[in-house]
Amino acid sequence: MEESGKNLSDRGVYLRGTGVIGWPLASLLLLLKSRFGGFRVFVEPFRLQKSEIPQLLSLSEKGAELVDDGENGVREYFPHWVFKQEALDRSQVLCDSSPPGIAEKRIGEYETSEYDRIRLFIAQGSEHKFGPQFLYPESAPRSEADLPRFLHVSTCNTHTLAGILRPFYEEKPSELLSVLEEADFFVIRRDADMAKNDPHVTGPLLVLPESESGTHHGRLLNEVYEPLGFRLKISSSSITINSPYMHLIRFRVRLKKEIAREKILQRIATDPFLSVTELISTNSIFSSGRDRGLYGRIFSHAVFPTNALEVQGKEVRGYAATPGDSNVHISTLYAVYRGLGFVWGSEVEAFLSAIVLRSV
């Protein structure tokens, strides 16, 4: 796992935020740490509330080192903790899993001398100004060279859009240029995360188009492909509905030549980060993940209801559900490994693909 000549004594990952993204990310890092070793996991909660003590206690019991930043109150509730600067001095990668918009506002802070030892800053989700987009496995070739110091792991729906197109090529995403005529996506967004006290919309709410290609969803997907040297003809539209469970994407793909439905299903089945289901409602899919998935999550990029997949000659239509609280984590873990200077080998990938709930 380790690149030659590296000293692991102070190799650490610093996590900020322990919500619906941060807690499972920390748990997965601790799982990797227990299996492969080689790094430490520091966790900084934001203004700790008593209600958050159980989830932080679970991380501490798994081996996380809790960070007191002087204001968050960690030392008031936990006998063992470390100062923020001590943790930063022993870390090389920082993952900011704070609510949307906060990581972008911290860019100036991260450029100060306090964070000089951090080689890679990672933000997940809607932090578009934080750095270039990153999505594994599509963006993996970029990581063979040096990664930028600031990296933005793509949104959950961008992961699902990429997952929808992945069964249409054999090996490299650039093969889509010779396969795909056009793709249109209709993103049906859930409005609130069930773990938060967010208000619901009262009815379908339009997400307005921003360009000729429609809403931002298609643009973000092409921003994943552009560093690989190509763009696709993609259009997208979106509404937000009053559901707390999962986003759902309706897709229509026009190909340059016909493809058999069995071929698509075979490629979905052999992709380690895609899932299938016989269920036809997002609440049932979500509930299945909660009941059977590791930490109650699905972790795949997309969940395909196979009975809804239609293939008519060169046109393919279907649905894919977005595991919005977990499908960014494999990409984040890959970036963390690269930032730490570790080799992402077949053993690590096999270990992580095993946590994906492939049949939902």
XYZ file of C-alpha atoms in Angstrom:
360
model
C 0.000 0.000 0.000
C 2.757 2.450 0.833
C 4.953 4.055 -1.785
C 8.608 3.301 -1.190
C 10.656 5.620 0.986
C 7.693 7.116 2.845
C 7.655 7.562 6.611
C 4.214 6.776 8.047
C 4.812 8.009 11.604
C 2.887 11.255 11.055
C 0.661 10.294 8.128
C -2.832 11.547 8.962
C -6.212 12.488 7.511
C -7.976 15.471 9.082
C -11.794 15.494 8.803
C -13.960 18.548 9.436
C -17.638 17.808 9.906
C -19.445 14.711 11.195
C -22.837 14.932 9.488
C -24.460 12.703 6.866
C -21.287 12.840 4.723
C -18.568 13.224 7.343
C -19.613 10.446 9.720
C -19.669 7.584 7.167
C -16.505 8.950 5.537
C -14.710 8.862 8.883
C -16.077 5.374 9.531
C -14.814 4.114 6.164
C -11.375 5.623 6.742
C -11.223 3.915 10.118
C -12.282 0.656 8.461
C -9.434 1.012 5.944
C -7.061 1.918 8.755
C -7.976 -1.213 10.711
C -7.574 -3.387 7.603
C -4.455 -1.897 6.004
C -2.998 0.528 8.577
C -0.556 3.288 7.689
C -2.371 6.462 8.707
C -4.224 8.236 11.510
C -7.721 9.722 11.436
C -8.370 13.064 13.151
C -11.981 14.253 13.474
C -12.988 17.849 14.214
C -16.699 18.281 15.017
C -18.308 21.700 14.674
C -19.587 23.188 17.951
C -20.348 19.856 19.538
C -23.896 19.311 20.805
C -24.821 16.709 23.417
C -26.961 14.912 20.839
C -23.814 14.291 18.764
C -21.896 12.536 21.542
C -23.037 8.985 20.585
C -21.864 9.260 16.968
C -18.517 10.770 18.022
C -18.139 8.107 20.686
C -18.617 5.448 18.006
C -15.839 7.032 15.921
C -13.562 7.273 18.955
C -14.143 3.600 19.734
C -13.132 2.738 16.164
C -9.849 4.602 16.551
C -10.582 8.216 15.592
C -8.669 10.952 17.409
C -11.064 13.761 18.309
C -9.869 17.327 17.797
C -10.579 20.268 20.069
C -10.262 23.554 18.159
C -10.682 25.702 21.249
C -14.340 26.430 20.521
C -16.109 23.172 19.662
C -16.273 21.831 23.232
C -14.694 18.415 22.625
C -12.620 18.568 25.827
C -15.801 19.102 27.841
C -17.231 15.717 26.881
C -14.262 13.474 26.033
C -11.264 12.641 28.244
C -8.975 11.937 25.294
C -8.526 14.543 22.555
C -5.817 16.443 20.655
C -5.292 20.131 19.937
C -6.130 21.246 16.414
C -2.604 22.363 15.548
C -1.136 19.108 16.801
C -3.507 17.163 14.537
C -2.775 19.425 11.549
C 0.958 18.971 12.070
C 0.441 15.215 11.721
C -1.886 15.321 8.701
C -1.303 15.491 4.972
C -4.898 15.381 3.705
C -7.860 17.446 4.914
C -11.458 16.513 4.050
C -14.030 19.256 4.598
C -17.446 17.607 4.908
C -19.236 20.681 6.216
C -22.685 21.820 4.951
C -22.755 23.268 1.391
C -20.890 26.511 0.868
C -18.749 26.398 3.983
C -15.673 24.766 2.429
C -15.566 27.435 -0.286
C -15.586 30.155 2.366
C -12.642 28.475 4.102
C -10.285 28.581 1.100
C -8.569 31.701 2.457
C -8.162 30.025 5.838
C -6.646 26.930 4.217
C -4.053 29.059 2.431
C -2.616 30.307 5.752
C 0.522 28.926 7.393
C -1.579 26.962 9.909
C -2.290 24.461 7.135
C 1.155 24.405 5.503
C 1.644 20.674 6.008
C -1.593 19.719 4.240
C -0.805 18.425 0.751
C -4.402 17.957 -0.403
C -7.688 19.634 0.557
C -10.863 17.795 -0.451
C -14.444 19.043 -0.394
C -17.470 16.970 -1.321
C -20.648 18.004 -3.117
C -21.696 21.536 -4.046
C -18.350 23.286 -3.564
C -17.712 24.199 -7.175
C -15.184 26.974 -6.483
C -13.087 24.736 -4.252
C -11.146 23.098 -7.091
C -11.427 20.897 -10.181
C -13.979 18.106 -10.134
C -12.945 14.571 -9.277
C -14.876 11.339 -9.728
C -13.504 7.807 -9.459
C -12.924 5.871 -11.672
C -13.421 8.410 -14.482
C -10.881 10.902 -13.092
C -8.289 8.297 -12.076
C -5.958 8.975 -15.062
C -5.587 12.588 -13.862
C -4.335 11.408 -10.490
C -1.358 9.643 -12.054
C 0.158 13.101 -12.268
C 0.278 15.388 -9.247
C -3.146 16.317 -7.937
C -3.947 20.008 -7.393
C -3.841 21.091 -3.764
C -7.607 21.789 -3.773
C -9.965 19.144 -5.112
C -13.749 19.091 -5.415
C -15.292 15.615 -5.364
C -18.263 15.713 -7.735
C -21.830 15.904 -6.470
C -23.923 12.819 -5.807
C -26.016 13.321 -8.949
C -22.900 13.832 -11.097
C -21.711 10.438 -9.860
C -25.042 8.932 -10.881
C -24.998 10.530 -14.353
C -21.499 9.130 -14.931
C -22.700 5.750 -13.644
C -25.598 5.781 -16.104
C -23.217 6.241 -19.059
C -20.574 3.777 -17.848
C -22.333 0.643 -19.207
C -22.114 2.063 -22.738
C -18.333 1.741 -23.069
C -15.847 -1.082 -22.584
C -12.806 0.478 -20.880
C -12.234 4.239 -21.246
C -14.812 7.045 -20.911
C -13.481 8.565 -24.155
C -15.042 5.610 -25.986
C -18.367 7.394 -25.452
C -17.442 9.720 -28.336
C -17.772 6.861 -30.807
C -20.794 5.314 -29.089
C -23.048 8.115 -27.875
C -25.180 10.337 -30.103
C -26.756 12.296 -27.248
C -28.028 11.863 -23.701
C -30.837 13.622 -21.861
C -31.327 13.467 -18.097
C -34.339 14.456 -15.994
C -33.215 14.818 -12.375
C -36.015 14.412 -9.820
C -34.436 15.799 -6.669
C -35.477 15.029 -3.127
C -35.766 18.279 -1.220
C -34.491 17.479 2.289
C -32.214 14.964 3.918
C -34.177 12.879 6.413
C -31.333 13.293 8.936
C -31.795 17.077 8.992
C -34.523 19.461 10.062
C -34.809 20.988 6.595
C -38.245 22.233 5.474
C -40.040 20.488 2.627
C -41.307 22.111 -0.554
C -45.086 21.896 -0.923
C -45.059 20.723 -4.531
C -42.781 20.149 -7.533
C -40.319 23.036 -7.784
C -38.608 23.783 -11.089
C -34.825 23.936 -11.278
C -34.263 26.563 -13.968
C -32.023 25.947 -16.999
C -28.764 27.868 -17.095
C -27.641 27.297 -20.704
C -28.632 25.690 -23.992
C -27.936 22.283 -22.467
C -30.405 22.920 -19.624
C -29.726 22.725 -15.887
C -26.299 22.524 -14.272
C -26.351 18.721 -14.060
C -25.237 18.072 -17.636
C -22.604 20.805 -17.421
C -21.075 19.257 -14.303
C -20.837 15.864 -15.991
C -18.993 17.367 -18.952
C -16.642 19.083 -16.494
C -15.641 15.589 -15.380
C -14.990 14.526 -18.976
C -13.285 17.710 -20.250
C -9.924 17.064 -18.486
C -9.946 13.661 -20.204
C -10.038 15.444 -23.573
C -13.659 15.288 -24.696
C -17.187 16.648 -24.281
C -20.516 14.949 -24.911
C -23.833 16.161 -26.263
C -25.759 16.217 -22.999
C -28.944 17.968 -21.909
C -30.587 17.992 -18.497
C -33.649 19.253 -16.660
C -34.702 18.980 -13.040
C -37.445 19.435 -10.472
C -37.406 19.195 -6.677
C -40.181 17.231 -4.978
C -41.278 16.929 -1.332
C -39.507 13.681 -0.489
C -36.728 13.089 2.063
C -35.368 9.879 0.560
C -33.426 9.779 -2.722
C -32.898 11.626 -5.973
C -34.174 9.762 -9.040
C -32.915 10.291 -12.579
C -34.851 9.473 -15.731
C -32.471 9.066 -18.672
C -32.802 8.783 -22.435
C -29.667 7.818 -24.349
C -29.397 7.777 -28.158
C -26.573 5.601 -29.468
C -24.763 5.498 -32.804
C -25.432 1.786 -33.107
C -27.822 -0.679 -31.520
C -27.039 -2.434 -28.255
C -28.738 -5.413 -26.655
C -30.541 -4.936 -23.342
C -28.711 -8.002 -21.993
C -25.376 -6.345 -22.790
C -26.271 -3.270 -20.731
C -27.428 -5.391 -17.799
C -24.238 -7.463 -17.998
C -22.046 -4.359 -17.820
C -24.035 -2.976 -14.900
C -23.631 -6.317 -13.114
C -19.852 -6.362 -13.611
C -19.270 -2.726 -12.569
C -18.194 -2.787 -8.902
C -19.795 0.592 -8.185
C -23.254 0.135 -9.727
C -26.316 -1.526 -8.196
C -29.544 -3.109 -9.432
C -32.945 -3.486 -7.831
C -36.394 -4.956 -8.427
C -37.920 -2.216 -6.254
C -39.892 0.588 -7.901
C -39.998 3.338 -5.252
C -37.163 5.405 -3.843
C -38.435 5.028 -0.290
C -38.185 1.225 -0.638
C -34.697 1.492 -2.157
C -33.615 3.829 0.635
C -35.112 1.549 3.284
C -33.329 -1.493 1.841
C -30.023 0.380 2.060
C -30.755 1.442 5.615
C -31.610 -2.142 6.615
C -28.827 -4.046 4.800
C -26.068 -1.623 3.858
C -22.888 -0.950 5.811
C -23.645 1.975 8.177
C -27.105 1.993 6.550
C -25.668 3.204 3.221
C -25.653 1.814 -0.335
C -22.354 3.409 -1.540
C -22.866 2.662 -5.260
C -22.904 5.491 -7.790
C -26.343 4.541 -9.135
C -29.137 2.058 -8.449
C -30.861 0.792 -11.617
C -34.442 -0.539 -11.376
C -33.875 -3.220 -14.016
C -37.566 -3.703 -14.874
C -37.711 -0.053 -15.973
C -34.833 -0.368 -18.471
C -36.103 -0.006 -22.041
C -34.020 -0.665 -25.155
C -35.495 0.120 -28.552
C -32.889 -0.118 -31.268
C -30.477 2.760 -30.741
C -32.466 4.353 -27.918
C -32.145 3.384 -24.256
C -34.484 4.714 -21.558
C -34.601 4.034 -17.855
C -34.213 5.250 -14.291
C -31.385 5.372 -11.766
C -31.677 6.300 -8.093
C -28.934 8.360 -6.428
C -27.599 7.197 -3.019
C -27.044 10.840 -2.115
C -25.514 10.360 1.322
C -22.904 7.801 0.277
C -22.084 7.588 -3.435
C -19.298 10.212 -3.272
C -17.259 8.290 -0.709
C -15.331 5.896 -2.958
C -14.110 8.889 -5.000
C -13.096 10.713 -1.821
C -11.232 7.688 -0.475
C -9.333 7.312 -3.749
C -8.283 10.979 -3.595
C -7.264 10.566 0.066
C -5.032 7.630 -0.831
C -3.367 9.609 -3.603
C -2.895 12.577 -1.266
C -1.264 10.347 1.336
C 1.072 8.905 -1.280
C -0.405 5.407 -1.045
C -0.887 3.016 -3.947
C -4.552 2.227 -4.668
C -4.087 -1.435 -5.430
C -6.465 -4.215 -6.370
C -6.668 -5.343 -2.751
C -7.956 -1.944 -1.596
C -10.403 -1.663 -4.496
C -11.723 -5.171 -3.866
C -12.137 -4.371 -0.186
C -14.131 -1.215 -0.931
C -16.205 -2.710 -3.751
C -17.311 -5.326 -1.211
C -19.014 -2.624 0.874
C -21.212 -1.563 -2.057
C -24.740 -2.926 -1.787
C -24.855 -4.340 -5.328
C -28.384 -5.762 -5.131
C -30.812 -3.442 -3.363
